[in-house]
């Protein structure tokens, strides 16, 4: 089955690209600090400030909830280890989409891309932007809710501003990410320091073993499994750096190094922030609060309590930037492989940013802001998103079996993907058992991509009028955005050749599959 690029009139496109100066490429401008900023900034969103109670209410006690945060952090680190090996073995932007496509074929990769394009990233970005606008407007409407139209308008302004930044320069986008990630870490450091001060004052009743494991409701295996599921969602975003592998400076070194730094840091912050919360609030108070960090600040900061709402706003602003940056690269990678319109695979002739992919990401998110079913859609596809994490890690084992001699700059023991898959299977089976309807609807949404794949990607001999229309729209888009196809591997010839050599076994097999399918 074909899963490679399907560009029409390739010779004509190549000629036009050459004439228009198509020797541009994605710039390698993401260093180690910015790489850590992308991971930390995407994992730590508004959740740890606003509502860490999802784990607490299902864990049934403070002690078990802290254990859930620690264990989930360890499992996330194991998953990140697996992605680190895949990221340097298949060093292509696009993350798990690229890995699933190369290992399992075009249809599997397209379904991962389809659900991301259709629901996951537009809805997540819209929700984060709405959270940002809610906390910015909170001081203006202290005694009531901000008007819905005002929230959506400010969220749209946030999205448009950050899209402009990302279109203008990769360096600007990473600097914004670095600054706002540092800001949210400073805010969380303040929370942790205040927690330490509380402990020094003797305010650690809920941390004493006898009290920490005293349940405020009966322990239930199903609820504890749900707590792990909530914790796994809180760590979501740990794989986002793999979406921008081709823009990393020295990806063979910085990709794994950034993962090894960022995941333990986030786990530390999550665990100790939750410890800090229970030094000032009982579990009942924490569960009753709609914004835990704000309540915490009101209890301990006095006149400086305004710091917490501002921290949430800054955190979510950085979260929107990180999500725009990484998701646009996913769509760029999908278009380059022929799974999305080819215009999305082009970059600006001087700025070297994927402007069409960024505009597409922004537009789809703005459309989500106009709907009232965002949160429902997130519930439906959250299961599918987690499903593909396991499929990708399983692909690591498949790749070891199919290509044992493939060059792997990082090679971890297979015990780690097996541990991750056991934990993943436990959560997946529980999700299916507890919410079969929601999971079923999520699967149905994903499967709508099957006919789209066969009609849009697999079917080569489309009517000439359709091809002519697509080519015309692509040409107009190129003129409007001043973009061309990037030249692969231009920025670093030696590294580019090494990448080609690393990926050649898969590419060769894909070509053979394409040939047999066409026959």
Short mmCIF file of C-alpha atoms in Angstrom, two decimals:
data_model
loop_
_atom_site.label_atom_id
_atom_site.label_comp_id
_atom_site.label_asym_id
_atom_site.label_seq_id
_atom_site.Cartn_x
_atom_site.Cartn_y
_atom_site.Cartn_z
CA UNK A 1 0.00 0.00 0.00
CA UNK A 2 1.33 3.41 -0.89
CA UNK A 3 2.19 5.85 1.79
CA UNK A 4 4.72 8.04 0.05
CA UNK A 5 4.25 11.49 -1.45
CA UNK A 6 1.81 11.75 -4.32
CA UNK A 7 2.58 15.07 -5.97
CA UNK A 8 1.05 15.71 -9.35
CA UNK A 9 3.19 16.93 -12.24
CA UNK A 10 6.33 16.40 -10.20
CA UNK A 11 8.69 17.40 -13.02
CA UNK A 12 6.76 20.61 -13.59
CA UNK A 13 6.75 21.34 -9.85
CA UNK A 14 10.50 20.74 -9.66
CA UNK A 15 11.13 23.12 -12.56
CA UNK A 16 8.91 25.80 -11.03
CA UNK A 17 10.63 25.31 -7.68
CA UNK A 18 14.06 25.76 -9.22
CA UNK A 19 12.98 28.90 -11.06
CA UNK A 20 11.46 30.37 -7.91
CA UNK A 21 14.52 29.69 -5.78
CA UNK A 22 13.33 26.51 -4.14
CA UNK A 23 16.66 25.83 -2.47
CA UNK A 24 15.27 26.84 0.91
CA UNK A 25 14.96 24.51 3.87
CA UNK A 26 13.72 24.40 7.43
CA UNK A 27 16.34 26.06 9.61
CA UNK A 28 17.94 24.23 12.53
CA UNK A 29 17.34 26.91 15.15
CA UNK A 30 16.04 24.88 18.11
CA UNK A 31 18.81 24.38 20.65
CA UNK A 32 18.73 22.39 23.89
CA UNK A 33 17.14 25.16 25.99
CA UNK A 34 14.39 25.78 23.44
CA UNK A 35 13.85 22.01 23.06
CA UNK A 36 13.31 21.72 26.81
CA UNK A 37 11.01 24.75 26.62
CA UNK A 38 8.87 23.02 23.98
CA UNK A 39 8.45 19.86 26.07
CA UNK A 40 7.93 21.56 29.44
CA UNK A 41 5.77 24.31 27.93
CA UNK A 42 3.48 21.84 26.20
CA UNK A 43 3.11 19.48 29.17
CA UNK A 44 2.56 22.15 31.81
CA UNK A 45 -0.53 23.99 30.66
CA UNK A 46 -3.26 25.41 32.87
CA UNK A 47 -4.16 22.09 34.51
CA UNK A 48 -1.70 22.12 37.41
CA UNK A 49 -2.82 25.67 38.28
CA UNK A 50 -6.54 25.27 37.68
CA UNK A 51 -7.71 21.74 38.32
CA UNK A 52 -5.31 19.07 39.60
CA UNK A 53 -8.30 17.61 41.42
CA UNK A 54 -9.03 15.04 38.68
CA UNK A 55 -6.37 12.76 40.15
CA UNK A 56 -7.24 13.55 43.77
CA UNK A 57 -10.98 12.84 43.53
CA UNK A 58 -10.41 9.43 41.93
CA UNK A 59 -7.38 8.41 44.04
CA UNK A 60 -9.54 8.80 47.20
CA UNK A 61 -6.64 10.00 49.39
CA UNK A 62 -3.73 12.42 49.35
CA UNK A 63 -1.10 9.67 49.59
CA UNK A 64 -2.46 7.62 46.70
CA UNK A 65 -2.84 10.74 44.54
CA UNK A 66 0.85 11.59 45.07
CA UNK A 67 1.81 8.00 44.19
CA UNK A 68 -0.28 8.30 41.00
CA UNK A 69 1.57 11.50 40.01
CA UNK A 70 4.95 9.82 40.60
CA UNK A 71 4.13 6.53 38.84
CA UNK A 72 2.54 8.33 35.88
CA UNK A 73 5.65 10.50 35.59
CA UNK A 74 7.85 7.40 35.52
CA UNK A 75 5.66 5.77 32.84
CA UNK A 76 5.76 9.00 30.83
CA UNK A 77 9.56 8.98 31.08
CA UNK A 78 9.59 5.38 29.78
CA UNK A 79 7.37 6.37 26.85
CA UNK A 80 9.64 9.33 26.16
CA UNK A 81 12.66 6.98 26.13
CA UNK A 82 10.94 4.89 23.45
CA UNK A 83 10.17 8.03 21.43
CA UNK A 84 13.79 9.16 21.83
CA UNK A 85 14.99 5.97 20.11
CA UNK A 86 12.37 6.33 17.37
CA UNK A 87 13.18 10.01 16.96
CA UNK A 88 16.86 9.38 16.18
CA UNK A 89 16.17 6.18 14.19
CA UNK A 90 13.56 7.86 11.96
CA UNK A 91 14.79 11.48 12.21
CA UNK A 92 11.82 13.13 10.50
CA UNK A 93 9.49 15.85 11.73
CA UNK A 94 5.92 14.72 12.39
CA UNK A 95 6.47 12.64 15.53
CA UNK A 96 4.29 9.59 16.00
CA UNK A 97 2.53 10.23 12.67
CA UNK A 98 5.82 9.76 10.80
CA UNK A 99 6.76 6.68 12.85
CA UNK A 100 3.36 4.99 12.45
CA UNK A 101 3.34 5.73 8.70
CA UNK A 102 6.84 4.39 8.11
CA UNK A 103 6.36 1.27 10.25
CA UNK A 104 2.72 0.29 9.70
CA UNK A 105 1.97 1.92 6.34
CA UNK A 106 0.15 4.87 4.87
CA UNK A 107 -3.38 4.14 6.09
CA UNK A 108 -2.36 3.84 9.76
CA UNK A 109 -0.31 7.03 9.52
CA UNK A 110 -3.13 8.87 7.76
CA UNK A 111 -5.66 7.91 10.45
CA UNK A 112 -3.30 9.34 13.10
CA UNK A 113 -3.03 12.53 11.06
CA UNK A 114 -6.76 12.63 10.30
CA UNK A 115 -7.87 12.60 13.92
CA UNK A 116 -5.21 15.22 14.79
CA UNK A 117 -6.24 17.55 11.96
CA UNK A 118 -9.96 17.07 12.43
CA UNK A 119 -10.29 17.35 16.21
CA UNK A 120 -7.33 16.97 18.56
CA UNK A 121 -5.17 20.02 17.88
CA UNK A 122 -7.86 22.54 16.90
CA UNK A 123 -9.96 21.75 19.98
CA UNK A 124 -7.01 21.64 22.40
CA UNK A 125 -5.67 24.97 21.14
CA UNK A 126 -9.12 26.54 21.31
CA UNK A 127 -9.62 25.37 24.92
CA UNK A 128 -6.19 26.65 26.01
CA UNK A 129 -6.85 30.01 24.31
CA UNK A 130 -10.24 30.28 26.05
CA UNK A 131 -8.59 29.53 29.41
CA UNK A 132 -6.09 32.32 28.70
CA UNK A 133 -8.84 34.82 27.92
CA UNK A 134 -10.85 33.75 30.98
CA UNK A 135 -7.98 34.53 33.36
CA UNK A 136 -7.05 37.77 31.60
CA UNK A 137 -10.64 39.03 31.89
CA UNK A 138 -11.15 37.78 35.46
CA UNK A 139 -9.93 41.02 37.13
CA UNK A 140 -12.33 43.02 34.93
CA UNK A 141 -15.29 40.82 35.91
CA UNK A 142 -14.44 39.89 39.54
CA UNK A 143 -18.00 39.11 40.65
CA UNK A 144 -19.42 37.44 37.56
CA UNK A 145 -18.45 35.43 34.51
CA UNK A 146 -16.95 37.27 31.54
CA UNK A 147 -19.27 37.46 28.49
CA UNK A 148 -18.88 34.50 26.15
CA UNK A 149 -18.35 36.73 23.11
CA UNK A 150 -15.55 38.60 24.89
CA UNK A 151 -13.82 35.35 25.84
CA UNK A 152 -13.92 34.03 22.29
CA UNK A 153 -12.79 37.36 20.79
CA UNK A 154 -9.76 37.60 23.09
CA UNK A 155 -8.94 33.94 22.43
CA UNK A 156 -9.03 34.68 18.69
CA UNK A 157 -6.71 37.69 19.16
CA UNK A 158 -4.28 35.46 21.11
CA UNK A 159 -4.29 32.87 18.31
CA UNK A 160 -3.80 35.46 15.55
CA UNK A 161 -0.95 37.19 17.39
CA UNK A 162 0.92 33.94 18.04
CA UNK A 163 0.32 32.72 14.49
CA UNK A 164 1.92 35.95 13.23
CA UNK A 165 4.91 35.40 15.55
CA UNK A 166 5.33 31.81 14.34
CA UNK A 167 5.01 32.84 10.69
CA UNK A 168 7.60 35.57 11.11
CA UNK A 169 10.47 33.59 12.60
CA UNK A 170 11.27 30.25 14.19
CA UNK A 171 13.63 32.10 16.51
CA UNK A 172 10.88 34.47 17.67
CA UNK A 173 8.54 31.56 18.31
CA UNK A 174 11.13 29.65 20.36
CA UNK A 175 12.04 32.79 22.32
CA UNK A 176 8.37 33.31 23.22
CA UNK A 177 8.23 29.66 24.28
CA UNK A 178 11.39 29.98 26.38
CA UNK A 179 10.18 33.14 28.14
CA UNK A 180 6.71 31.88 28.98
CA UNK A 181 7.97 28.45 30.02
CA UNK A 182 10.39 30.16 32.39
CA UNK A 183 7.49 32.28 33.66
CA UNK A 184 5.28 29.32 34.47
CA UNK A 185 8.18 27.47 36.11
CA UNK A 186 8.86 30.53 38.29
CA UNK A 187 5.18 30.63 39.30
CA UNK A 188 5.25 26.94 40.18
CA UNK A 189 8.55 27.46 42.03
CA UNK A 190 6.78 30.12 44.10
CA UNK A 191 4.01 27.62 44.92
CA UNK A 192 6.57 24.94 45.88
CA UNK A 193 8.59 27.39 48.03
CA UNK A 194 5.42 28.47 49.85
CA UNK A 195 4.67 24.79 50.43
CA UNK A 196 8.14 24.29 51.93
CA UNK A 197 7.57 27.31 54.19
CA UNK A 198 4.24 25.79 55.28
CA UNK A 199 5.96 22.48 56.10
CA UNK A 200 8.61 24.34 58.12
CA UNK A 201 5.76 25.96 60.07
CA UNK A 202 4.41 22.49 60.87
CA UNK A 203 1.52 22.60 58.38
CA UNK A 204 1.89 19.06 57.07
CA UNK A 205 -1.09 17.25 58.58
CA UNK A 206 -2.13 15.70 55.25
CA UNK A 207 1.43 14.57 54.52
CA UNK A 208 1.78 12.40 57.62
CA UNK A 209 1.42 8.73 56.55
CA UNK A 210 -1.47 8.07 58.91
CA UNK A 211 -3.46 10.98 57.44
CA UNK A 212 -2.13 10.90 53.86
CA UNK A 213 -3.61 7.47 53.21
CA UNK A 214 -6.83 8.12 55.11
CA UNK A 215 -9.50 7.83 52.39
CA UNK A 216 -12.19 10.50 52.09
CA UNK A 217 -14.18 7.93 50.10
CA UNK A 218 -13.85 4.17 49.72
CA UNK A 219 -10.94 2.93 47.63
CA UNK A 220 -12.03 1.48 44.30
CA UNK A 221 -9.79 -0.14 41.67
CA UNK A 222 -11.84 1.41 38.88
CA UNK A 223 -11.49 4.91 40.36
CA UNK A 224 -7.73 4.48 40.87
CA UNK A 225 -7.41 3.40 37.22
CA UNK A 226 -9.33 6.56 36.30
CA UNK A 227 -6.89 8.58 38.43
CA UNK A 228 -4.00 7.12 36.39
CA UNK A 229 -5.87 8.04 33.20
CA UNK A 230 -6.32 11.63 34.43
CA UNK A 231 -2.63 11.74 35.37
CA UNK A 232 -1.62 10.47 31.91
CA UNK A 233 -3.66 13.24 30.28
CA UNK A 234 -1.95 15.81 32.56
CA UNK A 235 1.43 14.69 31.19
CA UNK A 236 0.18 15.01 27.59
CA UNK A 237 2.58 16.86 25.28
CA UNK A 238 5.71 14.92 26.27
CA UNK A 239 6.09 13.74 22.64
CA UNK A 240 5.79 17.16 20.96
CA UNK A 241 9.51 17.70 20.47
CA UNK A 242 9.50 14.74 18.05
CA UNK A 243 7.27 16.83 15.75
CA UNK A 244 10.13 19.28 15.06
CA UNK A 245 13.10 16.89 14.82
CA UNK A 246 14.35 18.40 11.56
CA UNK A 247 14.62 21.86 13.14
CA UNK A 248 16.67 20.66 16.11
CA UNK A 249 20.34 21.56 16.30
CA UNK A 250 22.17 18.20 16.48
CA UNK A 251 18.98 16.12 16.99
CA UNK A 252 20.90 12.92 17.79
CA UNK A 253 22.23 14.63 20.93
CA UNK A 254 19.61 17.25 21.82
CA UNK A 255 16.44 15.20 21.31
CA UNK A 256 17.23 12.56 23.96
CA UNK A 257 18.99 15.09 26.20
CA UNK A 258 15.95 17.41 26.20
CA UNK A 259 13.67 14.48 27.03
CA UNK A 260 15.94 13.32 29.87
CA UNK A 261 15.97 16.83 31.36
CA UNK A 262 12.32 17.81 30.83
CA UNK A 263 10.31 14.77 31.94
CA UNK A 264 11.97 14.44 35.40
CA UNK A 265 11.64 18.23 35.81
CA UNK A 266 7.90 18.14 35.05
CA UNK A 267 7.39 15.13 37.35
CA UNK A 268 9.21 16.97 40.16
CA UNK A 269 7.10 20.10 39.63
CA UNK A 270 3.79 18.18 39.49
CA UNK A 271 4.50 16.16 42.64
CA UNK A 272 5.79 19.04 44.76
CA UNK A 273 3.11 21.49 43.58
CA UNK A 274 0.49 19.00 44.76
CA UNK A 275 2.36 18.60 48.05
CA UNK A 276 2.33 22.39 48.42
CA UNK A 277 -1.42 22.56 47.76
CA UNK A 278 -2.27 20.13 50.59
CA UNK A 279 -0.17 22.11 53.08
CA UNK A 280 -2.68 24.96 52.75
CA UNK A 281 -5.89 23.12 51.81
CA UNK A 282 -7.64 19.98 52.93
CA UNK A 283 -8.61 17.47 50.22
CA UNK A 284 -12.21 18.66 50.54
CA UNK A 285 -11.20 22.31 49.96
CA UNK A 286 -9.03 21.31 47.01
CA UNK A 287 -11.87 19.34 45.40
CA UNK A 288 -14.30 22.23 45.93
CA UNK A 289 -12.03 24.80 44.26
CA UNK A 290 -12.51 25.69 40.59
CA UNK A 291 -9.00 27.17 40.41
CA UNK A 292 -6.70 25.56 42.97
CA UNK A 293 -3.70 27.85 42.48
CA UNK A 294 -5.90 30.93 42.85
CA UNK A 295 -7.42 29.59 46.09
CA UNK A 296 -3.91 28.69 47.30
CA UNK A 297 -2.72 32.23 46.53
CA UNK A 298 -5.68 33.80 48.31
CA UNK A 299 -4.87 31.77 51.43
CA UNK A 300 -1.13 32.48 51.55
CA UNK A 301 -0.25 35.50 49.40
CA UNK A 302 -2.67 38.10 50.73
CA UNK A 303 -2.46 41.29 48.65
CA UNK A 304 -0.15 39.50 46.20
CA UNK A 305 -2.81 36.90 45.36
CA UNK A 306 -3.15 38.45 41.88
CA UNK A 307 0.09 36.66 40.94
CA UNK A 308 -1.70 33.33 40.52
CA UNK A 309 -4.34 34.37 37.90
CA UNK A 310 -1.58 36.16 35.97
CA UNK A 311 0.55 33.01 36.16
CA UNK A 312 -2.27 30.92 34.71
CA UNK A 313 -2.73 33.43 31.87
CA UNK A 314 1.01 33.42 31.08
CA UNK A 315 1.10 29.64 31.24
CA UNK A 316 -1.77 29.24 28.81
CA UNK A 317 -0.36 31.89 26.44
CA UNK A 318 2.87 29.91 26.22
CA UNK A 319 0.82 26.72 25.84
CA UNK A 320 -0.99 28.11 22.79
CA UNK A 321 2.35 29.13 21.25
CA UNK A 322 3.88 25.69 21.80
CA UNK A 323 0.85 23.89 20.42
CA UNK A 324 0.75 26.10 17.30
CA UNK A 325 4.46 25.59 16.71
CA UNK A 326 4.41 21.79 16.98
CA UNK A 327 1.02 21.02 15.41
CA UNK A 328 1.85 23.08 12.31
CA UNK A 329 4.93 20.86 11.84
CA UNK A 330 2.73 17.78 12.05
CA UNK A 331 0.52 19.12 9.25
CA UNK A 332 3.64 20.15 7.30
CA UNK A 333 5.01 16.59 7.60
CA UNK A 334 1.65 15.11 6.54
CA UNK A 335 1.52 17.29 3.44
CA UNK A 336 5.10 16.42 2.54
CA UNK A 337 4.16 12.73 2.59
CA UNK A 338 1.18 13.39 0.29
CA UNK A 339 -1.47 12.95 2.99
CA UNK A 340 -2.57 16.61 3.03
CA UNK A 341 -2.67 19.30 0.29
CA UNK A 342 0.84 19.92 -1.01
CA UNK A 343 0.61 23.65 -0.24
CA UNK A 344 0.93 22.81 3.47
CA UNK A 345 4.37 21.26 2.79
CA UNK A 346 5.83 24.57 1.59
CA UNK A 347 7.87 27.14 3.50
CA UNK A 348 8.49 30.85 3.06
CA UNK A 349 11.30 31.71 0.66
CA UNK A 350 13.18 33.95 3.13
CA UNK A 351 11.75 33.25 6.61
CA UNK A 352 11.87 29.46 6.19
CA UNK A 353 8.69 29.00 8.24
CA UNK A 354 5.79 26.74 7.16
CA UNK A 355 3.34 29.62 6.75
CA UNK A 356 0.54 27.66 4.98
CA UNK A 357 0.57 24.96 7.71
CA UNK A 358 0.49 27.64 10.42
CA UNK A 359 -2.41 29.48 8.74
CA UNK A 360 -4.27 26.18 8.35
CA UNK A 361 -3.73 25.40 12.04
CA UNK A 362 -4.91 28.88 13.07
CA UNK A 363 -7.98 28.77 10.82
CA UNK A 364 -9.09 25.34 12.05
CA UNK A 365 -8.71 26.52 15.67
CA UNK A 366 -10.69 29.71 14.99
CA UNK A 367 -13.47 27.56 13.51
CA UNK A 368 -13.49 25.49 16.71
CA UNK A 369 -13.95 28.69 18.71
CA UNK A 370 -17.22 29.18 16.84
CA UNK A 371 -18.61 25.79 17.92
CA UNK A 372 -20.20 24.81 21.21
CA UNK A 373 -19.15 21.16 21.20
CA UNK A 374 -15.38 21.47 21.73
CA UNK A 375 -15.28 19.76 25.12
CA UNK A 376 -17.50 16.91 23.91
CA UNK A 377 -15.19 16.33 20.94
CA UNK A 378 -12.13 16.26 23.21
CA UNK A 379 -13.75 13.55 25.34
CA UNK A 380 -14.49 11.50 22.23
CA UNK A 381 -10.99 11.60 20.74
CA UNK A 382 -8.88 11.63 23.91
CA UNK A 383 -9.08 7.85 23.88
CA UNK A 384 -7.88 7.72 20.25
CA UNK A 385 -4.95 10.02 20.98
CA UNK A 386 -3.83 7.73 23.79
CA UNK A 387 -4.41 4.68 21.56
CA UNK A 388 -1.82 5.93 19.07
CA UNK A 389 0.80 6.41 21.80
CA UNK A 390 0.69 2.64 22.36
CA UNK A 391 0.62 1.88 18.62
CA UNK A 392 3.75 4.00 18.17
CA UNK A 393 5.64 2.31 21.01
CA UNK A 394 4.55 -1.10 19.64
CA UNK A 395 6.04 0.07 16.34
CA UNK A 396 9.41 0.35 18.05
CA UNK A 397 9.30 -3.41 18.78
CA UNK A 398 8.11 -4.16 15.22
CA UNK A 399 10.98 -2.08 13.81
CA UNK A 400 13.49 -3.98 15.93
CA UNK A 401 12.17 -7.26 14.46
CA UNK A 402 11.88 -6.10 10.83
CA UNK A 403 15.14 -4.11 10.73
CA UNK A 404 17.44 -5.42 13.47
CA UNK A 405 20.56 -4.00 11.77
CA UNK A 406 19.17 -0.51 11.29
CA UNK A 407 21.46 2.23 12.64
CA UNK A 408 20.18 3.37 16.04
CA UNK A 409 22.15 6.18 17.73
CA UNK A 410 20.12 5.34 20.86
CA UNK A 411 19.12 1.76 21.58
CA UNK A 412 17.18 1.02 24.76
CA UNK A 413 16.28 -2.35 26.25
CA UNK A 414 13.00 -3.78 24.92
CA UNK A 415 11.85 -4.22 28.52
CA UNK A 416 10.96 -0.50 28.55
CA UNK A 417 8.47 -0.53 25.64
CA UNK A 418 6.98 -3.74 27.11
CA UNK A 419 6.43 -2.03 30.50
CA UNK A 420 4.90 0.98 28.78
CA UNK A 421 2.57 -1.19 26.68
CA UNK A 422 1.38 -3.15 29.75
CA UNK A 423 0.47 0.10 31.52
CA UNK A 424 -1.08 1.45 28.30
CA UNK A 425 -3.16 -1.71 27.79
CA UNK A 426 -4.42 -1.51 31.38
CA UNK A 427 -5.65 2.07 30.90
CA UNK A 428 -7.05 1.34 27.44
CA UNK A 429 -9.05 -1.68 28.58
CA UNK A 430 -10.37 0.25 31.56
CA UNK A 431 -11.39 3.16 29.30
CA UNK A 432 -13.30 0.79 27.01
CA UNK A 433 -14.96 -0.85 30.00
CA UNK A 434 -15.95 2.36 31.80
CA UNK A 435 -16.97 4.50 28.79
CA UNK A 436 -17.72 2.19 25.84
CA UNK A 437 -20.00 4.69 24.09
CA UNK A 438 -17.49 7.56 24.24
CA UNK A 439 -14.64 5.30 23.04
CA UNK A 440 -16.87 3.86 20.30
CA UNK A 441 -17.76 7.32 19.00
CA UNK A 442 -14.06 8.24 19.05
CA UNK A 443 -13.23 5.15 16.97
CA UNK A 444 -16.07 6.01 14.56
CA UNK A 445 -14.70 9.55 14.10
CA UNK A 446 -11.26 8.10 13.36
CA UNK A 447 -12.63 5.57 10.86
CA UNK A 448 -14.26 8.34 8.81
CA UNK A 449 -10.70 8.88 7.57
CA UNK A 450 -10.61 5.50 5.78
CA UNK A 451 -12.72 6.55 2.73
CA UNK A 452 -10.95 9.92 2.71
CA UNK A 453 -7.59 8.12 2.50
CA UNK A 454 -8.61 5.89 -0.41
CA UNK A 455 -10.30 8.73 -2.33
CA UNK A 456 -7.81 11.48 -1.58
CA UNK A 457 -4.46 9.70 -1.22
CA UNK A 458 -4.53 6.17 -2.60
CA UNK A 459 -6.54 6.93 -5.78
CA UNK A 460 -4.02 8.21 -8.33
CA UNK A 461 -6.09 8.60 -11.48
CA UNK A 462 -8.36 11.45 -10.45
CA UNK A 463 -10.24 13.48 -13.11
CA UNK A 464 -8.10 16.02 -14.91
CA UNK A 465 -10.42 18.85 -13.99
CA UNK A 466 -9.92 18.03 -10.29
CA UNK A 467 -6.13 17.92 -10.66
CA UNK A 468 -6.18 21.20 -12.59
CA UNK A 469 -8.30 22.86 -9.87
CA UNK A 470 -5.96 21.63 -7.10
CA UNK A 471 -2.89 22.79 -9.03
CA UNK A 472 -4.48 26.21 -9.59
CA UNK A 473 -5.33 26.59 -5.88
CA UNK A 474 -1.81 25.49 -4.93
CA UNK A 475 -0.30 28.05 -7.31
CA UNK A 476 -2.48 30.84 -5.92
CA UNK A 477 -1.57 29.78 -2.37
CA UNK A 478 2.12 29.86 -3.27
CA UNK A 479 1.80 33.37 -4.70
CA UNK A 480 -0.19 34.60 -1.69
CA UNK A 481 2.14 33.12 0.97
CA UNK A 482 5.41 33.38 -1.04
CA UNK A 483 6.29 29.76 -0.35
CA UNK A 484 8.10 26.90 -2.15
CA UNK A 485 8.89 23.27 -1.48
CA UNK A 486 11.83 22.96 0.93
CA UNK A 487 15.01 21.27 -0.17
CA UNK A 488 15.53 18.26 2.08
CA UNK A 489 18.78 18.05 3.99
CA UNK A 490 20.15 21.36 2.65
CA UNK A 491 21.03 22.87 6.00
CA UNK A 492 23.50 20.14 6.91
CA UNK A 493 24.76 17.96 4.10
CA UNK A 494 26.57 15.45 6.31
CA UNK A 495 23.65 15.13 8.68
CA UNK A 496 21.24 14.97 5.76
CA UNK A 497 23.16 12.12 4.16
CA UNK A 498 23.21 10.28 7.49
CA UNK A 499 19.46 10.71 7.84
CA UNK A 500 18.90 9.40 4.31
CA UNK A 501 21.09 6.40 5.07
CA UNK A 502 19.24 5.74 8.33
CA UNK A 503 15.82 5.88 6.66
CA UNK A 504 16.73 4.06 3.46
CA UNK A 505 15.58 0.54 4.50
CA UNK A 506 12.09 1.83 5.26
CA UNK A 507 11.98 4.01 2.16
CA UNK A 508 13.05 1.08 -0.01
CA UNK A 509 10.38 -1.16 1.48
CA UNK A 510 7.74 1.55 1.03
CA UNK A 511 8.67 1.82 -2.63
CA UNK A 512 8.34 -1.94 -3.10
CA UNK A 513 4.95 -1.89 -1.38
CA UNK A 514 3.81 0.96 -3.62
CA UNK A 515 4.88 -0.94 -6.71
CA UNK A 516 3.11 -4.15 -5.70
CA UNK A 517 -0.03 -2.25 -4.74
CA UNK A 518 -0.17 -0.48 -8.09
CA UNK A 519 0.26 -3.82 -9.88
#
